[in-house]
JSON list of C-alpha atoms in Angstrom, two decimals:
[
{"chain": "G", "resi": 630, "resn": "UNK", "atom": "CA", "xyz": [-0.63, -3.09, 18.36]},
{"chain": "G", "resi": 631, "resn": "UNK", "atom": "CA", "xyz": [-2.79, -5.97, 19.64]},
{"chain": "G", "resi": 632, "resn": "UNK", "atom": "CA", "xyz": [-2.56, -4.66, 23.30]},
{"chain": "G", "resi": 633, "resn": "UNK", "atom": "CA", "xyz": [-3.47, -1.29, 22.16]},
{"chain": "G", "resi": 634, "resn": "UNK", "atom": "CA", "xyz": [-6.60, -2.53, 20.77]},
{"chain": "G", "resi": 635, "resn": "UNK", "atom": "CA", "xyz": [-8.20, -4.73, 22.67]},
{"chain": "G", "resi": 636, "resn": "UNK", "atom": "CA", "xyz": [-5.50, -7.21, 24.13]},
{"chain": "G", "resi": 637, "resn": "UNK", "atom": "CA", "xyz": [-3.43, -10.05, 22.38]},
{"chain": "G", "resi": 638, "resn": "UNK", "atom": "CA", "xyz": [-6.89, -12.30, 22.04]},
{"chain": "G", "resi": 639, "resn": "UNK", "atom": "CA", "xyz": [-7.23, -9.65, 18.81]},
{"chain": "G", "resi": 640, "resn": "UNK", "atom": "CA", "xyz": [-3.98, -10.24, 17.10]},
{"chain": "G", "resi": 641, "resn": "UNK", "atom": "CA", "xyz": [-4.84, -12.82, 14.55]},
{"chain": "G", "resi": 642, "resn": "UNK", "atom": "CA", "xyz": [-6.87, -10.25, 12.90]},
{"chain": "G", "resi": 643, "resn": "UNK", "atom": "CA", "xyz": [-4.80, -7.63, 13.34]},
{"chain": "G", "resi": 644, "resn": "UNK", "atom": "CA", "xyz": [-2.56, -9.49, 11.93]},
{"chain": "G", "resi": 645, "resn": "UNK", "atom": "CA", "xyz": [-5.10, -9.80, 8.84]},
{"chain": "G", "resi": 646, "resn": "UNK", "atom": "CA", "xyz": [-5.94, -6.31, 8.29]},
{"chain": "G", "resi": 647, "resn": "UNK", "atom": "CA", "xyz": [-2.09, -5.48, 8.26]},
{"chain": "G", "resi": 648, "resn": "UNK", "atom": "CA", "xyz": [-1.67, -7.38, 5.46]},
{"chain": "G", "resi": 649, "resn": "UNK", "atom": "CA", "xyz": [-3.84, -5.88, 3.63]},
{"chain": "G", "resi": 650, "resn": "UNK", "atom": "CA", "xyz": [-1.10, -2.82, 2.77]},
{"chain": "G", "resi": 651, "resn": "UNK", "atom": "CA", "xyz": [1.92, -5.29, 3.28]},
{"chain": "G", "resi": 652, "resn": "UNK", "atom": "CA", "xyz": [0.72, -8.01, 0.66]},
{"chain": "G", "resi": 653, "resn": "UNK", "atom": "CA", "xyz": [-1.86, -5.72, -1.20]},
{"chain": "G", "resi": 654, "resn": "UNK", "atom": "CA", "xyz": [0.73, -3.04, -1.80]},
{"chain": "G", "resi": 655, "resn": "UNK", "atom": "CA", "xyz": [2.77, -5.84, -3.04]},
{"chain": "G", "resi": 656, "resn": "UNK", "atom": "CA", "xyz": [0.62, -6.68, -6.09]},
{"chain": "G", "resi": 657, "resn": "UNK", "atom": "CA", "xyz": [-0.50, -3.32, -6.25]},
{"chain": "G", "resi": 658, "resn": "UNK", "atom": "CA", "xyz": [3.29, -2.63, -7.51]},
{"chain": "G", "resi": 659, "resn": "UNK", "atom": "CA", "xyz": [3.21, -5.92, -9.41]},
{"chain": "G", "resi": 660, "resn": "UNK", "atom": "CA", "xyz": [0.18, -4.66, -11.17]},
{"chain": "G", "resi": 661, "resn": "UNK", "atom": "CA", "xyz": [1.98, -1.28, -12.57]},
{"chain": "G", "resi": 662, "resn": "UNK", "atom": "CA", "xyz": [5.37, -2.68, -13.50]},
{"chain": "G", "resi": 663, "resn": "UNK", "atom": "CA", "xyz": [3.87, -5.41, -15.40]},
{"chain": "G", "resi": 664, "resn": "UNK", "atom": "CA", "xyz": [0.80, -4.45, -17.04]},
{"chain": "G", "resi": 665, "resn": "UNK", "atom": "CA", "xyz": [0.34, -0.54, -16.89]},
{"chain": "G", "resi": 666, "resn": "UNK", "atom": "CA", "xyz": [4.08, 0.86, -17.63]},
{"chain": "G", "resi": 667, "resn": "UNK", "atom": "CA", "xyz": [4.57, -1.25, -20.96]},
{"chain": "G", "resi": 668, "resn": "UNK", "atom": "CA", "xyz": [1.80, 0.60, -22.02]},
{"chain": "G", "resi": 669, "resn": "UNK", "atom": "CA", "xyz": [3.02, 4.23, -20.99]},
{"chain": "G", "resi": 670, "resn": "UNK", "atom": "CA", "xyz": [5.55, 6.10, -22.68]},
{"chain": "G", "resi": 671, "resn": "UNK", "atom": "CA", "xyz": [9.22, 6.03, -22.11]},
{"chain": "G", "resi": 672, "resn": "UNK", "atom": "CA", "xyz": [9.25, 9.61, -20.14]},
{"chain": "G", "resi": 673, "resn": "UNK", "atom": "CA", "xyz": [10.17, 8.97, -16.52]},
{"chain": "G", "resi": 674, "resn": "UNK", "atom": "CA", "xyz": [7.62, 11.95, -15.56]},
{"chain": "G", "resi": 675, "resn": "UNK", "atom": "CA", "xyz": [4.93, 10.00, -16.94]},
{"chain": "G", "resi": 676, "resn": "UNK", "atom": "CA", "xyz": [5.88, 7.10, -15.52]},
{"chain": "G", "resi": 677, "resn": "UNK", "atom": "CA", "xyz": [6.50, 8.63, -12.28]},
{"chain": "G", "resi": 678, "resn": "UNK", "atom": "CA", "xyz": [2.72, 10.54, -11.78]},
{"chain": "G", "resi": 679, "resn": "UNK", "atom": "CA", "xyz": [1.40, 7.21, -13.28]},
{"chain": "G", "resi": 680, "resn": "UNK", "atom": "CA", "xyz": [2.58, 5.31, -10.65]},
{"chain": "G", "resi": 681, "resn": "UNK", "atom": "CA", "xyz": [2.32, 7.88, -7.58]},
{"chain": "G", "resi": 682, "resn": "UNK", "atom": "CA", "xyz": [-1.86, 7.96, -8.98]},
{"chain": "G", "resi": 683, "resn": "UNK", "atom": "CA", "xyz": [-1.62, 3.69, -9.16]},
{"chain": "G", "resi": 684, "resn": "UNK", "atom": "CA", "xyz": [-0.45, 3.91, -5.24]},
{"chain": "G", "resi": 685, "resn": "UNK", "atom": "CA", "xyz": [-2.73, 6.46, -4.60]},
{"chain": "G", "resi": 686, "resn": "UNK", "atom": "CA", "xyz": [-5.78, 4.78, -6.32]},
{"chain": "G", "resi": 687, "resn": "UNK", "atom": "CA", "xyz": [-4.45, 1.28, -4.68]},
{"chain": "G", "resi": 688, "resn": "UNK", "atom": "CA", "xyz": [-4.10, 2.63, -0.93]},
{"chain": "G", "resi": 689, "resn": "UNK", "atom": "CA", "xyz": [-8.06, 3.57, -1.12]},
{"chain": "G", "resi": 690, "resn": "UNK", "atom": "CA", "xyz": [-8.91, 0.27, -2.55]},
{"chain": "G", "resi": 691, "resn": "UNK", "atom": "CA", "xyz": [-6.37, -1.61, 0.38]},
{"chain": "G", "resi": 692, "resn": "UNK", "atom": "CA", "xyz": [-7.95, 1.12, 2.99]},
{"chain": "G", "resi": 693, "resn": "UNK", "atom": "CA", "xyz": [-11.45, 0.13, 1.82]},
{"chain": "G", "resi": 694, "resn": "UNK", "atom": "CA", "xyz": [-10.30, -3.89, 2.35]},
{"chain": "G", "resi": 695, "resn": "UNK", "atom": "CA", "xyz": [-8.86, -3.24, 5.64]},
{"chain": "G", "resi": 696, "resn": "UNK", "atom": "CA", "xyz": [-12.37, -1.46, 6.61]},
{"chain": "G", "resi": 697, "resn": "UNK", "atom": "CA", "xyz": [-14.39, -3.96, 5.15]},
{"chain": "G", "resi": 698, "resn": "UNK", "atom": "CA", "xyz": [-12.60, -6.59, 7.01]},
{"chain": "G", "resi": 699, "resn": "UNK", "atom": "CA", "xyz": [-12.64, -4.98, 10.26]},
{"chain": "G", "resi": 700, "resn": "UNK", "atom": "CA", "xyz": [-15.91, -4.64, 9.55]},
{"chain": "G", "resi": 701, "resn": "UNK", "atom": "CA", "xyz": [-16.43, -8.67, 9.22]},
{"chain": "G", "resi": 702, "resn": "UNK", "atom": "CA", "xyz": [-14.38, -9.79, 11.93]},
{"chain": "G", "resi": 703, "resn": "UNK", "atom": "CA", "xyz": [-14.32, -7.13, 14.77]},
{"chain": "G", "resi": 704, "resn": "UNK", "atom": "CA", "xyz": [-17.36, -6.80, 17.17]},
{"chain": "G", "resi": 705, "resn": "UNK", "atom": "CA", "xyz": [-16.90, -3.27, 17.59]},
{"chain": "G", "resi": 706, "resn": "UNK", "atom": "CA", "xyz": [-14.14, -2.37, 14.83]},
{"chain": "G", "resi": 707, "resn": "UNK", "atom": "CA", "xyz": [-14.41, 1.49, 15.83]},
{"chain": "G", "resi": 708, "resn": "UNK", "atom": "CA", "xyz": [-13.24, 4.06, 13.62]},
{"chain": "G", "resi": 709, "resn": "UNK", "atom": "CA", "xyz": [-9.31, 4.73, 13.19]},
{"chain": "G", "resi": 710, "resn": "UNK", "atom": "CA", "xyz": [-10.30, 7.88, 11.57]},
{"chain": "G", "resi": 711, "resn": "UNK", "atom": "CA", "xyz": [-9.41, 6.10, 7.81]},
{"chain": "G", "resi": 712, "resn": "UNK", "atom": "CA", "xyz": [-10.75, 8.32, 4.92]},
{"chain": "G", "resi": 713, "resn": "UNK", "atom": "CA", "xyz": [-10.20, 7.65, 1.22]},
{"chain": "G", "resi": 714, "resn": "UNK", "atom": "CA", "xyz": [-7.62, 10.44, 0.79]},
{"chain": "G", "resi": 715, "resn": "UNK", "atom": "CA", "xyz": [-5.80, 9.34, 4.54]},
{"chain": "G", "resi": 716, "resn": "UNK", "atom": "CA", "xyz": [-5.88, 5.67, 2.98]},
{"chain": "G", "resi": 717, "resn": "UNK", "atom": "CA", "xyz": [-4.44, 6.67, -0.20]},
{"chain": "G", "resi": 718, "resn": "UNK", "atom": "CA", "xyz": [-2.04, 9.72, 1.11]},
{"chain": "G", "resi": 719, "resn": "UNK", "atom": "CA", "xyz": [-0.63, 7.27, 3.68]},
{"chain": "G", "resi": 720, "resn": "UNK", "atom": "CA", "xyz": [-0.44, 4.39, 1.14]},
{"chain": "G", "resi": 721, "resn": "UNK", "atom": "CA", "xyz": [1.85, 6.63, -1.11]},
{"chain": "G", "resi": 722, "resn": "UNK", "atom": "CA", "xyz": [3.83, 7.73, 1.79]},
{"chain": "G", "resi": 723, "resn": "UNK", "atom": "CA", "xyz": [4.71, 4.15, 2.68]},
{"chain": "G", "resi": 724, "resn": "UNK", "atom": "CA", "xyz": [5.69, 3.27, -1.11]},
{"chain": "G", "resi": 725, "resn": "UNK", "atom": "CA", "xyz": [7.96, 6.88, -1.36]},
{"chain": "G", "resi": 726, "resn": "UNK", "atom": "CA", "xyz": [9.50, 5.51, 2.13]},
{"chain": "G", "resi": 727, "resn": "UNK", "atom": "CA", "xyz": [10.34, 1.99, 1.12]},
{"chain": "G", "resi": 728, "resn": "UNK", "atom": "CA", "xyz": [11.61, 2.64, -2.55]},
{"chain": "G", "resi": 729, "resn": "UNK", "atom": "CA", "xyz": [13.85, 5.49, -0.80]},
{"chain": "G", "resi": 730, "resn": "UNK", "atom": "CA", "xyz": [15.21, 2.28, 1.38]},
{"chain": "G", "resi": 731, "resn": "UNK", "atom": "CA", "xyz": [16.21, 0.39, -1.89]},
{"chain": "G", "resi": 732, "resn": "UNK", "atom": "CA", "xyz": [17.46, 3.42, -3.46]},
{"chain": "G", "resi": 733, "resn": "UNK", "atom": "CA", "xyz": [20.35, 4.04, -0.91]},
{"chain": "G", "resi": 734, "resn": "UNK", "atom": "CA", "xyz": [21.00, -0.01, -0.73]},
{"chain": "G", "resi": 735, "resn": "UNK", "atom": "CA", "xyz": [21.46, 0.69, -4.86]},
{"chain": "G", "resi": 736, "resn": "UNK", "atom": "CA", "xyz": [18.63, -1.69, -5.85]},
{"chain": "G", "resi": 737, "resn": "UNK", "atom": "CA", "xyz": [15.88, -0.96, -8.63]},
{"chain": "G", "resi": 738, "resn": "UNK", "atom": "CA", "xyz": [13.42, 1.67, -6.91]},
{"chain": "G", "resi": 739, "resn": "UNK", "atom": "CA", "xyz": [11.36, 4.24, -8.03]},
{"chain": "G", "resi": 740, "resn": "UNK", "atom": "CA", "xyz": [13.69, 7.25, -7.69]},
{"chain": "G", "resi": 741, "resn": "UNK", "atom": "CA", "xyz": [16.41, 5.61, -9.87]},
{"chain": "G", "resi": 742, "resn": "UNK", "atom": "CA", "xyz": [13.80, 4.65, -12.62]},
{"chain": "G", "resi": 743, "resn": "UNK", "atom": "CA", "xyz": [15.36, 1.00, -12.25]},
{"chain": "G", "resi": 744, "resn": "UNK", "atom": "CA", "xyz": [11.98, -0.17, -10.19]}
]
């Protein structure tokens, strides 16, 4: 990515504003399973659009981080075309992808209500 945005002198902070979904979305996940679904009813649906709208609300909050940081570090951080609903769209996209990667290994995920 670094050469396709300004040579390898930028990767360090493209490094940085990639984290922001990797380690972000991390806690993001954290943040439901431990403090918002002991608090929600038993009834997978519930749980289910809870967390799809936590991922949603989170992957506007990580897109705003990653713009903001840009932002900070980048002389010219130019516009990757990142709107809220992109940010937050994209961020749930990721999640669906990944838990559908634990799912077929058999692990706890979000389409076997385990995760």
């Amino acid at each position: 990515m670094a050469l396709w945005f300004g040579g390898i002198r930028r990767w360090p902070v493209l490094s940085l504003l990639m984290l922001w979904p990797a380690f972000g979305g991390h806690w993001v996940d954290v943040m439901f399973l431990n403090f918002l679904r002991p608090r929600l009813p038993d009834d997978r649906i519930v749980q289910g659009i809870a967390r799809v709208v936590v991922w949603f609300a989170g992957g506007i909050v990580l897109g705003l981080g990653v713009r903001l940081t840009a932002r900070a570090l980048l002389a010219r951080p130019g516009t990757l075309g990142l709107t809220w609903a992109i940010a937050g769209v994209g961020f749930v996209a990721v999640e669906l992808i990944a838990h559908g990667a634990l799912h077929v290994r058999g692990r706890p995920s979000f389409y076997n209500g385990l995760g």
